[in-house]
Amino acid sequence: MSLPWRSRAALLVCCGTLFLGVLDGAALNLALPSVHRELRLSTTELQWVATSNALVRASLTLLCGAVADRYGRRRTFRVGLLVFAAGSVLCGAAPHAPALIAARGVQGVGGALMAPPALALIANLFPDAVRRGRALGTWSATAGVSAACGPLVGGVLVQAAGWRSLFAVSVGGAALLYLGTRLLPPGVVDGPPRRLDALGNTLAALVLVGFTFALIDGPSRGWLTGPVLVALAVAVGAAVGYLPAARRRPDPVLDPRHLAIPALRGAVVTAVVAYLTLGGFTFVNTFYLQQVRGFSPLATGLLTLPTTLGTLVLANVSGRIVGRRGGRLPATVGHLSFVASMTLLALTVTTDAGLAPLLVGYLLLGAGMGLVNPPATNTAVNSLPRDRAGVASAITSASRQIGTNLGVAVLGAVVVSVLALTGQPTNDVARVAAEAPDDFTTALRVAYGLVAATAAYCAYVTWRLFRPPSGPTPGEEVVGNEDPSTAAPTATPAR
């Protein structure tokens, strides 16, 4: 039976916001050399421009999932679109680095308000398990494709109209999607609304902000300087304080007992590592192609087409496998594809490397993204009951943002630290890439090698966490021997 046109249109609107938000960040990464030249940004400022949006989204997404469950998903969705559009306007008009970083943060607030209700609305639009699985597969494919298409779209726009044109497109896209929200149902919650956990969300945000500040500013300020040590102390203290605070709350922003569900932990690990790989790669590869190799923004975007193609093809294949056999196989093979991609690039990225191995590496990266997105999203949503769809969707959205944030921060920190060991200045990585390309590519190979090792370990972890459980786990009840990535639980998580 075919889906009603209204459901199809509503699904398109929900996926459109995801496409717009992810595309915006991926396209901006390609434009960073142009932003650097116009606004004269330091390496640290470049990293904050690239991460501020994802950092704010990761910090607020779980809280916004609860807000959507409590005050209405369509209403929250609409507010998110308006805030995202306002942030895009501010980005396009930003005269200097602090203004651009702050405006990207405003965009992040809008993104945090949009993503959880969008995915929860999809769960309500398609109560039938088979149709919901297909809809979630479409959502997952959108996440990967938008991230992979970002460099190509960014290259075209930057080449034709400059980097500020990226945000004009974001404003226009948000306006069109806002008109389409009339097609969305209210998204009534199937249970009592959740209480908001301001303390828990504040502690979680302090963890993310503290560690991100240390990773980004540590290489330039010095790892043992006062601000970096304070940031690390705040992050560690907030992390230690979160668990007892969560136990005292009836509805914590992230219930630790949810993470006792192996498949949900697997979904989180899969999403974080996938977007760490893609986000970090996109950030540093931009400087490699434009500053070291001398390609234009448009040529840089075209060279990333294999990533887009790999994601497009494998996302469909992965969605079918998830629907029939669960998420274990595609998630594990996806991580192994990351290993192959990063290993190949670590071995071949030089100042005069041939394009063939680079393109193969980009293709393998896209294949990995296509494979891991469907199992990560489907498993997260189906691991919790429908009345917590906002929470489940917030978990998978936050995991992607945390991964993107960590990718830029960690790979940037690795590159800067290696450059410091070679005696190069660390406050202008774009200039170093152009003037000392051999040192920059050496740093790049180290960063890619570390990502390959991380992905290899996560392939093992994912294989274990996605295995079909032998009995009920905390927070879920498994019927028969089904994989939770394809079967919705029938019991409400323990409180």
mmCIF file of C-alpha atoms in Angstrom, residues 23-262:
data_model
loop_
_atom_site.group_PDB
_atom_site.id
_atom_site.type_symbol
_atom_site.label_atom_id
_atom_site.label_comp_id
_atom_site.label_asym_id
_atom_site.label_seq_id
_atom_site.Cartn_x
_atom_site.Cartn_y
_atom_site.Cartn_z
ATOM 1 C CA LEU A 23 24.722 20.797 4.531
ATOM 2 C CA ASP A 24 25.325 24.225 6.054
ATOM 3 C CA GLY A 25 28.161 22.989 8.257
ATOM 4 C CA ALA A 26 29.764 20.757 5.634
ATOM 5 C CA ALA A 27 29.665 23.506 3.008
ATOM 6 C CA LEU A 28 31.186 26.031 5.404
ATOM 7 C CA ASN A 29 34.113 23.706 6.066
ATOM 8 C CA LEU A 30 35.025 23.905 2.396
ATOM 9 C CA ALA A 31 34.768 27.705 2.541
ATOM 10 C CA LEU A 32 37.099 28.056 5.543
ATOM 11 C CA PRO A 33 40.166 29.070 3.478
ATOM 12 C CA SER A 34 38.091 31.869 1.929
ATOM 13 C CA VAL A 35 36.760 32.900 5.356
ATOM 14 C CA HIS A 36 40.333 32.839 6.669
ATOM 15 C CA ARG A 37 41.552 35.182 3.960
ATOM 16 C CA GLU A 38 38.713 37.702 4.325
ATOM 17 C CA LEU A 39 38.432 37.830 8.115
ATOM 18 C CA ARG A 40 42.095 36.981 8.882
ATOM 19 C CA LEU A 41 41.283 34.178 11.284
ATOM 20 C CA SER A 42 43.795 32.291 13.404
ATOM 21 C CA THR A 43 43.847 28.485 13.538
ATOM 22 C CA THR A 44 41.935 28.510 16.832
ATOM 23 C CA GLU A 45 39.299 30.874 15.431
ATOM 24 C CA LEU A 46 38.891 28.662 12.368
ATOM 25 C CA GLN A 47 38.236 25.657 14.597
ATOM 26 C CA TRP A 48 35.698 27.576 16.659
ATOM 27 C CA VAL A 49 33.895 28.700 13.501
ATOM 28 C CA ALA A 50 33.749 25.078 12.391
ATOM 29 C CA THR A 51 32.672 23.674 15.781
ATOM 30 C CA SER A 52 30.538 26.332 17.488
ATOM 31 C CA ASN A 53 27.361 25.241 15.698
ATOM 32 C CA ALA A 54 27.876 21.545 16.440
ATOM 33 C CA LEU A 55 28.949 22.275 20.020
ATOM 34 C CA VAL A 56 25.792 24.249 20.806
ATOM 35 C CA ARG A 57 23.601 21.650 19.106
ATOM 36 C CA ALA A 58 25.227 18.813 21.002
ATOM 37 C CA SER A 59 24.868 20.714 24.284
ATOM 38 C CA LEU A 60 21.174 21.521 23.831
ATOM 39 C CA THR A 61 19.763 18.689 21.719
ATOM 40 C CA LEU A 62 18.844 16.403 24.608
ATOM 41 C CA LEU A 63 17.115 19.251 26.434
ATOM 42 C CA CYS A 64 15.301 20.247 23.244
ATOM 43 C CA GLY A 65 14.096 16.670 22.827
ATOM 44 C CA ALA A 66 12.425 16.959 26.216
ATOM 45 C CA VAL A 67 11.062 20.404 25.300
ATOM 46 C CA ALA A 68 9.518 18.941 22.148
ATOM 47 C CA ASP A 69 7.948 16.086 24.103
ATOM 48 C CA ARG A 70 6.527 18.521 26.636
ATOM 49 C CA TYR A 71 5.402 21.551 24.606
ATOM 50 C CA GLY A 72 4.657 20.065 21.194
ATOM 51 C CA ARG A 73 6.875 18.793 18.437
ATOM 52 C CA ARG A 74 5.482 20.844 15.570
ATOM 53 C CA ARG A 75 5.671 24.043 17.625
ATOM 54 C CA THR A 76 9.267 23.341 18.664
ATOM 55 C CA PHE A 77 10.125 22.441 15.076
ATOM 56 C CA ARG A 78 8.825 25.783 13.806
ATOM 57 C CA VAL A 79 10.657 27.796 16.438
ATOM 58 C CA GLY A 80 13.852 25.968 15.509
ATOM 59 C CA LEU A 81 13.482 26.926 11.859
ATOM 60 C CA LEU A 82 13.025 30.602 12.759
ATOM 61 C CA VAL A 83 16.057 30.624 15.065
ATOM 62 C CA PHE A 84 18.176 28.824 12.454
ATOM 63 C CA ALA A 85 17.170 31.379 9.821
ATOM 64 C CA ALA A 86 18.015 34.262 12.162
ATOM 65 C CA GLY A 87 21.418 32.747 12.885
ATOM 66 C CA SER A 88 22.066 32.330 9.160
ATOM 67 C CA VAL A 89 21.319 36.017 8.563
ATOM 68 C CA LEU A 90 23.778 36.957 11.295
ATOM 69 C CA CYS A 91 26.423 34.629 9.826
ATOM 70 C CA GLY A 92 26.092 36.190 6.390
ATOM 71 C CA ALA A 93 26.569 39.678 7.859
ATOM 72 C CA ALA A 94 29.343 38.830 10.352
ATOM 73 C CA PRO A 95 32.161 41.417 10.157
ATOM 74 C CA HIS A 96 34.729 39.518 12.234
ATOM 75 C CA ALA A 97 35.530 36.190 13.891
ATOM 76 C CA PRO A 98 33.713 36.662 17.248
ATOM 77 C CA ALA A 99 30.519 37.702 15.457
ATOM 78 C CA LEU A 100 30.698 34.721 13.086
ATOM 79 C CA ILE A 101 31.384 32.277 15.931
ATOM 80 C CA ALA A 102 28.458 33.674 17.946
ATOM 81 C CA ALA A 103 26.138 33.579 14.932
ATOM 82 C CA ARG A 104 27.085 29.963 14.279
ATOM 83 C CA GLY A 105 26.083 29.299 17.881
ATOM 84 C CA VAL A 106 22.654 30.831 17.203
ATOM 85 C CA GLN A 107 22.317 28.492 14.242
ATOM 86 C CA GLY A 108 23.177 25.650 16.618
ATOM 87 C CA VAL A 109 20.299 26.610 18.910
ATOM 88 C CA GLY A 110 17.946 26.429 15.936
ATOM 89 C CA GLY A 111 19.355 23.074 14.891
ATOM 90 C CA ALA A 112 18.933 21.680 18.397
ATOM 91 C CA LEU A 113 15.281 22.735 18.356
ATOM 92 C CA MET A 114 14.645 21.203 14.915
ATOM 93 C CA ALA A 115 16.232 17.756 14.923
ATOM 94 C CA PRO A 116 14.586 15.917 17.877
ATOM 95 C CA PRO A 117 10.984 16.868 17.006
ATOM 96 C CA ALA A 118 11.576 16.096 13.320
ATOM 97 C CA LEU A 119 12.647 12.535 14.004
ATOM 98 C CA ALA A 120 9.939 12.079 16.645
ATOM 99 C CA LEU A 121 7.329 13.320 14.158
ATOM 100 C CA ILE A 122 8.502 10.689 11.699
ATOM 101 C CA ALA A 123 7.979 8.018 14.357
ATOM 102 C CA ASN A 124 4.397 9.279 14.825
ATOM 103 C CA LEU A 125 3.716 9.638 11.113
ATOM 104 C CA PHE A 126 4.616 5.983 10.497
ATOM 105 C CA PRO A 127 3.400 3.825 13.412
ATOM 106 C CA ASP A 128 3.645 0.704 11.251
ATOM 107 C CA ALA A 129 7.062 -0.893 11.886
ATOM 108 C CA VAL A 130 7.860 -1.578 8.227
ATOM 109 C CA ARG A 131 6.953 1.898 7.018
ATOM 110 C CA ARG A 132 8.668 3.496 9.976
ATOM 111 C CA GLY A 133 11.820 1.569 9.154
ATOM 112 C CA ARG A 134 11.738 2.821 5.574
ATOM 113 C CA ALA A 135 11.097 6.390 6.730
ATOM 114 C CA LEU A 136 13.974 6.209 9.188
ATOM 115 C CA GLY A 137 16.126 4.837 6.387
ATOM 116 C CA THR A 138 15.277 7.917 4.328
ATOM 117 C CA TRP A 139 16.187 10.143 7.285
ATOM 118 C CA SER A 140 19.481 8.289 7.777
ATOM 119 C CA ALA A 141 20.355 8.547 4.102
ATOM 120 C CA THR A 142 19.600 12.272 4.230
ATOM 121 C CA ALA A 143 22.069 12.756 7.098
ATOM 122 C CA GLY A 144 24.883 11.054 5.225
ATOM 123 C CA VAL A 145 24.121 12.520 1.814
ATOM 124 C CA SER A 146 23.843 16.086 3.119
ATOM 125 C CA ALA A 147 27.207 15.788 4.881
ATOM 126 C CA ALA A 148 28.773 14.333 1.754
ATOM 127 C CA CYS A 149 27.156 16.885 -0.593
ATOM 128 C CA GLY A 150 28.231 19.837 1.526
ATOM 129 C CA PRO A 151 31.697 20.278 0.017
ATOM 130 C CA LEU A 152 30.337 20.121 -3.530
ATOM 131 C CA VAL A 153 27.563 22.640 -2.868
ATOM 132 C CA GLY A 154 29.974 24.820 -0.928
ATOM 133 C CA GLY A 155 32.501 24.739 -3.746
ATOM 134 C CA VAL A 156 29.955 25.859 -6.321
ATOM 135 C CA LEU A 157 28.604 28.692 -4.153
ATOM 136 C CA VAL A 158 31.978 29.954 -2.922
ATOM 137 C CA GLN A 159 33.368 29.941 -6.446
ATOM 138 C CA ALA A 160 30.340 31.752 -7.860
ATOM 139 C CA ALA A 161 29.329 34.201 -5.129
ATOM 140 C CA GLY A 162 31.667 33.992 -2.134
ATOM 141 C CA TRP A 163 31.342 32.279 1.227
ATOM 142 C CA ARG A 164 28.562 34.542 2.519
ATOM 143 C CA SER A 165 26.239 33.136 -0.144
ATOM 144 C CA LEU A 166 26.147 29.859 1.815
ATOM 145 C CA PHE A 167 24.040 31.512 4.484
ATOM 146 C CA ALA A 168 21.690 33.150 2.006
ATOM 147 C CA VAL A 169 20.852 29.638 0.802
ATOM 148 C CA SER A 170 20.261 28.560 4.405
ATOM 149 C CA VAL A 171 17.825 31.431 4.977
ATOM 150 C CA GLY A 172 15.896 30.621 1.803
ATOM 151 C CA GLY A 173 15.771 26.930 2.621
ATOM 152 C CA ALA A 174 14.513 27.594 6.154
ATOM 153 C CA ALA A 175 11.769 29.867 4.812
ATOM 154 C CA LEU A 176 10.537 27.213 2.374
ATOM 155 C CA LEU A 177 10.564 24.511 5.032
ATOM 156 C CA TYR A 178 8.660 26.730 7.455
ATOM 157 C CA LEU A 179 5.861 26.993 4.889
ATOM 158 C CA GLY A 180 5.835 23.199 4.693
ATOM 159 C CA THR A 181 5.331 22.758 8.445
ATOM 160 C CA ARG A 182 1.570 23.060 7.893
ATOM 161 C CA LEU A 183 1.738 19.465 6.671
ATOM 162 C CA LEU A 184 3.126 18.228 9.971
ATOM 163 C CA PRO A 185 0.885 16.655 12.614
ATOM 164 C CA PRO A 186 0.984 18.026 16.162
ATOM 165 C CA GLY A 187 2.933 14.964 17.255
ATOM 166 C CA VAL A 188 1.002 14.223 20.435
ATOM 167 C CA VAL A 189 3.080 12.358 23.013
ATOM 168 C CA ASP A 190 1.772 8.918 23.988
ATOM 169 C CA GLY A 191 2.522 9.357 27.694
ATOM 170 C CA PRO A 192 3.009 11.991 30.391
ATOM 171 C CA PRO A 193 5.241 14.902 29.320
ATOM 172 C CA ARG A 194 8.792 14.860 30.602
ATOM 173 C CA ARG A 195 10.024 17.335 33.163
ATOM 174 C CA LEU A 196 12.874 19.548 32.025
ATOM 175 C CA ASP A 197 16.265 18.806 33.571
ATOM 176 C CA ALA A 198 18.084 22.141 33.539
ATOM 177 C CA LEU A 199 20.807 20.992 35.953
ATOM 178 C CA GLY A 200 21.573 17.850 33.994
ATOM 179 C CA ASN A 201 21.712 19.699 30.703
ATOM 180 C CA THR A 202 23.993 22.362 32.209
ATOM 181 C CA LEU A 203 26.390 19.698 33.470
ATOM 182 C CA ALA A 204 26.364 17.911 30.102
ATOM 183 C CA ALA A 205 27.037 21.196 28.297
ATOM 184 C CA LEU A 206 29.951 21.982 30.649
ATOM 185 C CA VAL A 207 31.485 18.598 29.831
ATOM 186 C CA LEU A 208 31.316 19.253 26.090
ATOM 187 C CA VAL A 209 32.415 22.892 26.234
ATOM 188 C CA GLY A 210 35.253 22.194 28.660
ATOM 189 C CA PHE A 211 36.778 19.356 26.680
ATOM 190 C CA THR A 212 36.297 21.173 23.358
ATOM 191 C CA PHE A 213 37.984 24.325 24.664
ATOM 192 C CA ALA A 214 40.928 22.270 25.919
ATOM 193 C CA LEU A 215 41.302 20.398 22.620
ATOM 194 C CA ILE A 216 41.082 23.511 20.454
ATOM 195 C CA ASP A 217 43.063 25.967 22.596
ATOM 196 C CA GLY A 218 45.498 23.492 24.170
ATOM 197 C CA PRO A 219 47.934 23.283 21.222
ATOM 198 C CA SER A 220 48.192 27.071 20.836
ATOM 199 C CA ARG A 221 47.977 28.187 24.498
ATOM 200 C CA GLY A 222 49.888 25.241 25.939
ATOM 201 C CA TRP A 223 48.376 22.160 27.566
ATOM 202 C CA LEU A 224 49.482 23.212 31.064
ATOM 203 C CA THR A 225 48.314 26.828 30.909
ATOM 204 C CA GLY A 226 45.699 28.082 33.367
ATOM 205 C CA PRO A 227 42.691 28.394 30.997
ATOM 206 C CA VAL A 228 43.201 24.909 29.545
ATOM 207 C CA LEU A 229 43.613 23.288 32.967
ATOM 208 C CA VAL A 230 40.535 25.103 34.275
ATOM 209 C CA ALA A 231 38.502 23.947 31.265
ATOM 210 C CA LEU A 232 39.590 20.342 31.824
ATOM 211 C CA ALA A 233 38.809 20.575 35.548
ATOM 212 C CA VAL A 234 35.340 21.949 34.822
ATOM 213 C CA ALA A 235 34.652 19.200 32.270
ATOM 214 C CA VAL A 236 35.817 16.409 34.568
ATOM 215 C CA GLY A 237 33.938 17.850 37.552
ATOM 216 C CA ALA A 238 30.724 18.158 35.549
ATOM 217 C CA ALA A 239 31.069 14.601 34.259
ATOM 218 C CA VAL A 240 31.607 13.235 37.773
ATOM 219 C CA GLY A 241 28.690 15.264 39.112
ATOM 220 C CA TYR A 242 26.243 14.223 36.400
ATOM 221 C CA LEU A 243 25.554 10.660 37.553
ATOM 222 C CA PRO A 244 24.435 11.491 41.117
ATOM 223 C CA ALA A 245 22.437 14.443 39.765
ATOM 224 C CA ALA A 246 20.716 12.191 37.215
ATOM 225 C CA ARG A 247 19.778 9.638 39.867
ATOM 226 C CA ARG A 248 17.915 12.307 41.835
ATOM 227 C CA ARG A 249 15.884 13.511 38.837
ATOM 228 C CA PRO A 250 12.605 11.813 37.819
ATOM 229 C CA ASP A 251 13.315 12.672 34.167
ATOM 230 C CA PRO A 252 17.057 13.269 33.646
ATOM 231 C CA VAL A 253 18.117 14.793 30.332
ATOM 232 C CA LEU A 254 19.949 11.525 29.624
ATOM 233 C CA ASP A 255 18.964 8.607 31.817
ATOM 234 C CA PRO A 256 22.126 6.528 32.420
ATOM 235 C CA ARG A 257 19.914 3.430 32.454
ATOM 236 C CA HIS A 258 19.116 4.000 28.786
ATOM 237 C CA LEU A 259 22.777 3.438 27.971
ATOM 238 C CA ALA A 260 22.504 0.027 29.638
ATOM 239 C CA ILE A 261 20.785 -1.072 26.421
ATOM 240 C CA PRO A 262 23.650 -2.551 24.354
#
